[in-house]
CSV table of C-alpha atoms and ligand atoms in Angstrom, one decimal:
chain,number,residue,atom,x,y,z
A,74,UNK,CA,0.0,0.0,0.0
A,75,UNK,CA,1.3,3.5,-0.9
A,76,UNK,CA,1.9,6.2,1.7
A,77,UNK,CA,0.4,9.7,2.1
A,78,UNK,CA,2.5,12.2,0.2
A,79,UNK,CA,1.7,14.9,2.7
A,80,UNK,CA,4.5,17.2,1.7
A,81,UNK,CA,3.5,17.0,-2.0
A,82,UNK,CA,-0.1,17.9,-1.0
A,83,UNK,CA,0.9,20.9,1.0
A,84,UNK,CA,3.0,22.0,-2.0
A,85,UNK,CA,0.1,21.5,-4.3
A,86,UNK,CA,-2.4,23.5,-2.2
A,87,UNK,CA,0.1,26.4,-1.8
A,88,UNK,CA,0.9,26.4,-5.5
A,89,UNK,CA,-2.7,26.3,-6.9
A,90,UNK,CA,-2.4,29.8,-8.2
A,91,UNK,CA,1.1,30.8,-9.1
A,92,UNK,CA,0.5,34.2,-10.5
A,93,UNK,CA,0.5,35.8,-7.1
A,94,UNK,CA,3.6,36.4,-5.1
A,95,UNK,CA,2.4,35.5,-1.6
A,96,UNK,CA,1.1,32.1,-0.6
A,97,UNK,CA,-1.9,33.6,1.2
A,98,UNK,CA,-3.0,35.6,-1.8
A,99,UNK,CA,-2.7,32.6,-4.0
A,100,UNK,CA,-4.9,30.4,-1.8
A,101,UNK,CA,-7.5,33.1,-1.3
A,102,UNK,CA,-8.0,34.6,-4.7
A,103,UNK,CA,-8.1,31.5,-6.6
A,104,UNK,CA,-10.2,29.5,-4.3
A,105,UNK,CA,-12.5,32.1,-2.8
A,106,UNK,CA,-14.2,31.7,0.5
A,107,UNK,CA,-15.3,28.0,0.2
A,108,UNK,CA,-12.0,27.0,-1.4
A,109,UNK,CA,-10.0,28.9,1.2
A,110,UNK,CA,-11.8,26.9,3.8
A,111,UNK,CA,-11.0,23.5,2.2
A,112,UNK,CA,-7.4,24.4,1.4
A,113,UNK,CA,-6.6,26.0,4.7
A,114,UNK,CA,-8.2,23.3,6.8
A,115,UNK,CA,-6.3,20.7,4.8
A,116,UNK,CA,-3.0,22.5,5.5
A,117,UNK,CA,-3.9,22.6,9.2
A,118,UNK,CA,-4.8,18.9,9.3
A,119,UNK,CA,-1.4,18.2,7.7
A,120,UNK,CA,0.3,20.3,10.4
A,121,UNK,CA,1.3,23.2,8.0
A,122,UNK,CA,1.2,26.7,9.3
A,123,UNK,CA,0.3,29.8,7.2
A,124,UNK,CA,0.3,33.4,8.1
A,125,UNK,CA,-3.2,34.3,9.0
A,126,UNK,CA,-3.2,38.2,8.8
A,127,UNK,CA,-3.8,38.6,5.1
A,128,UNK,CA,-6.4,35.8,5.1
A,129,UNK,CA,-8.4,37.4,8.0
A,130,UNK,CA,-8.3,40.8,6.3
A,131,UNK,CA,-9.6,39.3,3.0
A,132,UNK,CA,-12.4,37.3,4.7
A,133,UNK,CA,-13.6,40.4,6.5
A,134,UNK,CA,-13.5,42.4,3.3
A,135,UNK,CA,-16.0,39.9,1.8
A,136,UNK,CA,-18.7,40.9,4.3
A,137,UNK,CA,-21.4,42.9,2.7
A,138,UNK,CA,-22.9,45.7,4.8
A,139,UNK,CA,-26.0,46.8,2.8
A,140,UNK,CA,-27.7,43.7,1.4
A,141,UNK,CA,-28.4,40.9,3.9
A,142,UNK,CA,-28.6,38.2,1.2
A,143,UNK,CA,-25.0,38.9,0.3
A,144,UNK,CA,-23.9,39.1,3.8
A,145,UNK,CA,-20.9,37.2,2.9
A,146,UNK,CA,-19.8,37.5,-0.7
A,147,UNK,CA,-17.6,34.9,-2.3
A,148,UNK,CA,-14.9,37.5,-3.2
A,149,UNK,CA,-14.3,41.0,-2.1
A,150,UNK,CA,-15.1,42.4,-5.5
A,151,UNK,CA,-18.1,40.1,-6.2
A,152,UNK,CA,-21.3,42.1,-6.3
A,153,UNK,CA,-23.5,39.3,-7.4
A,154,UNK,CA,-26.2,38.0,-5.1
A,155,UNK,CA,-25.1,34.7,-3.7
A,156,UNK,CA,-27.7,32.0,-3.3
A,157,UNK,CA,-25.3,30.0,-1.1
A,158,UNK,CA,-25.1,32.8,1.5
A,159,UNK,CA,-25.5,30.4,4.4
A,160,UNK,CA,-22.8,28.2,3.2
A,161,UNK,CA,-20.5,31.2,2.8
A,162,UNK,CA,-21.3,32.5,6.3
A,163,UNK,CA,-20.5,29.1,7.8
A,164,UNK,CA,-17.3,28.7,5.8
A,165,UNK,CA,-16.1,32.2,6.5
A,166,UNK,CA,-16.7,31.6,10.2
A,167,UNK,CA,-14.9,28.2,9.9
A,168,UNK,CA,-11.8,30.0,8.5
A,169,UNK,CA,-11.8,32.6,11.3
A,170,UNK,CA,-12.2,29.8,13.8
A,171,UNK,CA,-9.2,28.0,12.3
A,172,UNK,CA,-7.0,31.0,13.0
A,173,UNK,CA,-8.5,31.7,16.4
A,174,UNK,CA,-9.9,35.0,15.1
A,175,UNK,CA,-13.6,34.8,15.9
A,176,UNK,CA,-13.1,38.0,17.9
A,177,UNK,CA,-13.0,40.0,14.7
A,178,UNK,CA,-16.7,39.3,14.1
A,179,UNK,CA,-19.6,41.5,15.1
A,180,UNK,CA,-21.3,38.7,17.0
A,181,UNK,CA,-24.6,40.5,17.6
A,182,UNK,CA,-24.9,41.4,13.9
A,183,UNK,CA,-24.2,37.9,12.7
A,184,UNK,CA,-26.4,36.3,15.4
A,185,UNK,CA,-29.3,38.6,14.5
A,186,UNK,CA,-29.0,37.9,10.8
A,187,UNK,CA,-29.0,34.2,11.2
A,188,UNK,CA,-31.8,34.2,13.8
A,189,UNK,CA,-33.8,36.4,11.5
A,190,UNK,CA,-33.9,33.7,8.9
A,191,UNK,CA,-35.6,31.2,11.2
A,192,UNK,CA,-39.2,30.4,10.2
A,193,UNK,CA,-42.2,30.0,12.6
A,194,UNK,CA,-42.0,26.2,12.3
A,195,UNK,CA,-38.4,26.3,13.5
A,196,UNK,CA,-36.9,25.6,10.2
A,197,UNK,CA,-34.4,27.9,8.6
A,198,UNK,CA,-34.4,29.6,5.2
A,199,UNK,CA,-31.1,29.5,3.2
A,200,UNK,CA,-31.6,33.1,1.9
A,201,UNK,CA,-34.1,35.9,1.8
A,202,UNK,CA,-36.2,34.1,-0.8
A,203,UNK,CA,-37.0,31.4,1.7
A,204,UNK,CA,-35.5,28.3,0.3
A,205,UNK,CA,-35.7,25.7,3.1
A,206,UNK,CA,-33.9,22.4,3.4
A,207,UNK,CA,-32.2,20.3,6.0
A,208,UNK,CA,-28.8,21.1,4.7
A,209,UNK,CA,-29.3,24.8,5.5
A,210,UNK,CA,-30.5,23.9,8.9
A,211,UNK,CA,-27.4,22.0,9.6
A,212,UNK,CA,-25.3,24.9,8.3
A,213,UNK,CA,-27.2,27.3,10.5
A,214,UNK,CA,-26.8,25.1,13.6
A,215,UNK,CA,-23.0,24.8,12.9
A,216,UNK,CA,-22.6,28.5,12.5
A,217,UNK,CA,-24.5,29.2,15.6
A,218,UNK,CA,-22.7,26.7,17.7
A,219,UNK,CA,-19.2,27.6,16.6
A,220,UNK,CA,-19.5,31.0,17.3
A,221,UNK,CA,-22.4,32.0,19.5
A,222,UNK,CA,-23.9,29.6,22.0
A,223,UNK,CA,-24.2,26.1,23.2
A,224,UNK,CA,-27.9,25.9,22.4
A,225,UNK,CA,-27.3,25.0,18.8
A,226,UNK,CA,-24.7,22.5,19.9
A,227,UNK,CA,-27.4,20.7,21.9
A,228,UNK,CA,-29.6,20.8,18.8
A,229,UNK,CA,-26.9,19.2,16.7
A,230,UNK,CA,-26.0,16.4,19.1
A,231,UNK,CA,-29.3,16.2,20.9
A,232,UNK,CA,-31.1,15.2,17.7
A,233,UNK,CA,-29.1,12.0,17.2
A,234,UNK,CA,-31.3,9.9,19.4
A,235,UNK,CA,-34.1,10.3,16.9
A,236,UNK,CA,-31.9,8.5,14.3
A,237,UNK,CA,-32.2,4.7,13.8
A,238,UNK,CA,-28.4,4.3,14.0
A,239,UNK,CA,-28.4,0.7,12.8
A,240,UNK,CA,-30.6,1.3,9.8
A,241,UNK,CA,-28.7,4.5,8.8
A,242,UNK,CA,-25.4,2.7,9.5
A,243,UNK,CA,-26.4,-0.2,7.3
A,244,UNK,CA,-27.3,2.1,4.4
A,245,UNK,CA,-24.0,4.1,4.9
A,246,UNK,CA,-21.8,1.1,5.0
A,247,UNK,CA,-23.5,-0.3,1.9
A,248,UNK,CA,-21.8,2.6,0.2
A,249,UNK,CA,-18.5,0.8,0.2
A,250,UNK,CA,-17.7,-0.8,-3.1
A,251,UNK,CA,-15.2,-3.5,-4.1
A,252,UNK,CA,-12.3,-1.1,-4.6
A,253,UNK,CA,-12.7,0.1,-1.0
A,254,UNK,CA,-14.0,3.5,-2.0
A,255,UNK,CA,-17.4,4.9,-1.0
A,256,UNK,CA,-20.2,6.0,-3.3
A,257,UNK,CA,-23.0,8.4,-2.7
A,258,UNK,CA,-25.9,6.2,-3.9
A,259,UNK,CA,-26.4,2.6,-5.0
A,260,UNK,CA,-24.9,1.8,-8.4
A,261,UNK,CA,-22.7,5.0,-8.4
A,262,UNK,CA,-19.0,5.0,-8.8
A,263,UNK,CA,-16.9,5.5,-5.7
A,264,UNK,CA,-15.6,9.0,-5.0
A,265,UNK,CA,-13.1,10.3,-2.5
A,266,UNK,CA,-15.4,13.0,-1.4
A,267,UNK,CA,-17.8,10.4,0.1
A,268,UNK,CA,-15.0,9.4,2.4
A,269,UNK,CA,-15.9,12.5,4.2
A,270,UNK,CA,-19.7,12.6,4.0
A,271,UNK,CA,-20.2,8.9,4.7
A,272,UNK,CA,-17.4,8.4,7.2
A,273,UNK,CA,-18.2,11.5,9.2
A,274,UNK,CA,-21.8,10.4,9.4
A,275,UNK,CA,-20.8,6.9,10.4
A,276,UNK,CA,-18.4,8.3,13.0
A,277,UNK,CA,-21.2,10.5,14.5
A,278,UNK,CA,-23.5,7.4,14.9
A,279,UNK,CA,-20.7,5.2,16.2
A,280,UNK,CA,-20.8,2.9,13.2
A,281,UNK,CA,-17.5,3.7,11.5
A,282,UNK,CA,-16.2,0.2,12.3
A,283,UNK,CA,-18.9,-1.2,10.0
A,284,UNK,CA,-16.8,-0.5,6.9
A,285,UNK,CA,-13.4,-1.9,5.9
A,286,UNK,CA,-11.1,1.0,7.0
A,287,UNK,CA,-8.1,-0.8,5.5
A,288,UNK,CA,-9.8,-0.9,2.0
A,289,UNK,CA,-10.9,2.7,2.2
A,290,UNK,CA,-7.4,3.8,3.2
A,291,UNK,CA,-6.0,2.0,0.2
A,292,UNK,CA,-8.6,3.6,-2.1
A,293,UNK,CA,-7.9,7.1,-0.9
A,294,UNK,CA,-4.1,6.7,-1.2
A,295,UNK,CA,-4.5,5.3,-4.7
A,296,UNK,CA,-6.2,8.7,-5.7
A,297,UNK,CA,-3.1,10.7,-4.9
A,298,UNK,CA,-1.0,12.4,-7.6
A,299,UNK,CA,2.4,11.3,-6.2
A,300,UNK,CA,4.3,13.5,-8.5
A,301,UNK,CA,2.6,16.9,-8.2
A,302,UNK,CA,0.5,16.5,-5.1
A,303,UNK,CA,-3.2,16.6,-4.6
A,304,UNK,CA,-5.9,14.0,-4.5
A,305,UNK,CA,-8.6,13.3,-7.1
A,306,UNK,CA,-12.1,11.8,-6.9
A,307,UNK,CA,-10.9,8.4,-8.3
A,308,UNK,CA,-7.6,6.9,-9.3
A,309,UNK,CA,-5.9,8.6,-12.2
A,310,UNK,CA,-8.4,11.5,-12.4
A,311,UNK,CA,-7.4,15.2,-12.2
A,312,UNK,CA,-6.7,16.4,-8.6
A,313,UNK,CA,-8.5,19.3,-7.1
A,314,UNK,CA,-8.5,21.2,-3.9
A,315,UNK,CA,-11.9,19.8,-2.7
A,316,UNK,CA,-11.0,16.2,-3.1
A,317,UNK,CA,-7.6,16.8,-1.6
A,318,UNK,CA,-9.5,18.1,1.5
A,319,UNK,CA,-12.0,15.2,1.5
A,320,UNK,CA,-9.2,12.7,1.1
A,321,UNK,CA,-7.1,14.1,3.9
A,322,UNK,CA,-10.2,14.4,6.1
A,323,UNK,CA,-11.0,10.8,5.4
A,324,UNK,CA,-7.5,9.8,6.4
A,325,UNK,CA,-8.0,11.8,9.6
A,326,UNK,CA,-11.0,9.5,10.5
A,327,UNK,CA,-8.9,6.5,9.6
A,328,UNK,CA,-6.3,7.8,12.1
A,329,UNK,CA,-3.5,8.0,9.5
A,330,UNK,CA,-0.2,8.9,11.2
A,331,UNK,CA,0.7,12.6,11.0
A,332,UNK,CA,-2.9,13.8,10.1
A,333,UNK,CA,-4.6,15.7,12.9
A,334,UNK,CA,-8.0,14.6,14.1
A,335,UNK,CA,-11.0,16.2,12.6
A,336,UNK,CA,-14.4,16.8,14.3
A,337,UNK,CA,-17.1,15.0,12.3
A,338,UNK,CA,-19.9,17.5,13.1
A,339,UNK,CA,-18.1,20.7,12.5
A,340,UNK,CA,-15.6,19.8,9.8
A,341,UNK,CA,-12.8,21.5,11.7
A,342,UNK,CA,-9.7,20.1,13.4
A,343,UNK,CA,-10.6,18.8,16.9
A,344,UNK,CA,-8.2,21.1,18.6
A,345,UNK,CA,-9.9,24.1,16.9
A,346,UNK,CA,-13.4,22.9,18.0
A,347,UNK,CA,-12.0,22.3,21.6
A,348,UNK,CA,-10.6,25.8,21.7
A,349,UNK,CA,-14.0,27.3,20.7
A,350,UNK,CA,-15.8,25.2,23.2
A,351,UNK,CA,-13.6,25.9,26.1
A,352,UNK,CA,-13.6,29.6,25.4
A,353,UNK,CA,-17.3,29.6,25.8
B,580,ZN,ZN1,-16.4,13.9,-5.5
């Protein structure tokens, strides 16, 4: 079985955009808020340290003062309305948390904005047009927990006893195919990104041991570009920053040596989540 080419992956993430001089600019401008989160979290999981000042400045520049639906833009010069506003809020907060800089946020403003999107039935809208789904609820709860209060944390973890863990665990572990990789639905090809979605879910319901970890490990490692770094969705495909993150996060669940532990509910390194928790 091959080994994790951690140094190569760090190099790959840092060199994604070579037109800029500084590492931080490169990571931010090319990848935008969501990519910044994936890339920077991966670097952290691999134990690499980047200078946070420029990143924090850029993240805060992406805040939009006047129009709530673009509360967090994808880039500081992006005026377009963003339908994924909730996702961006969460990811921007995740990046700030990663660098221990949650103090730069106007907590009241963010809290009011998020709370204002809650509907009477308790569900949350993803934007001002009122799109509702469970994904946005999860994102809201994550955002609220990480930053603001323990109530949302209770909502996240407290809901787990409503889940039929055996039934869900069975369906999730059925996602492992012969090659060891995990797919998203029956009859679909395996994809490294499901290492995260499936394994984090299995971990949260204490059923991660129902899949063959050894086979999954082999699959993830086989998706590496050993020459130029990065991880792809499947062996021999083109690498990208997202699958590099998902692959490394998957290896974190598999307790691969040298990869920091990741929190399955909050998609941040465990030490970062602990820091937020203890601070509150
Ligand atoms: Zn994928």
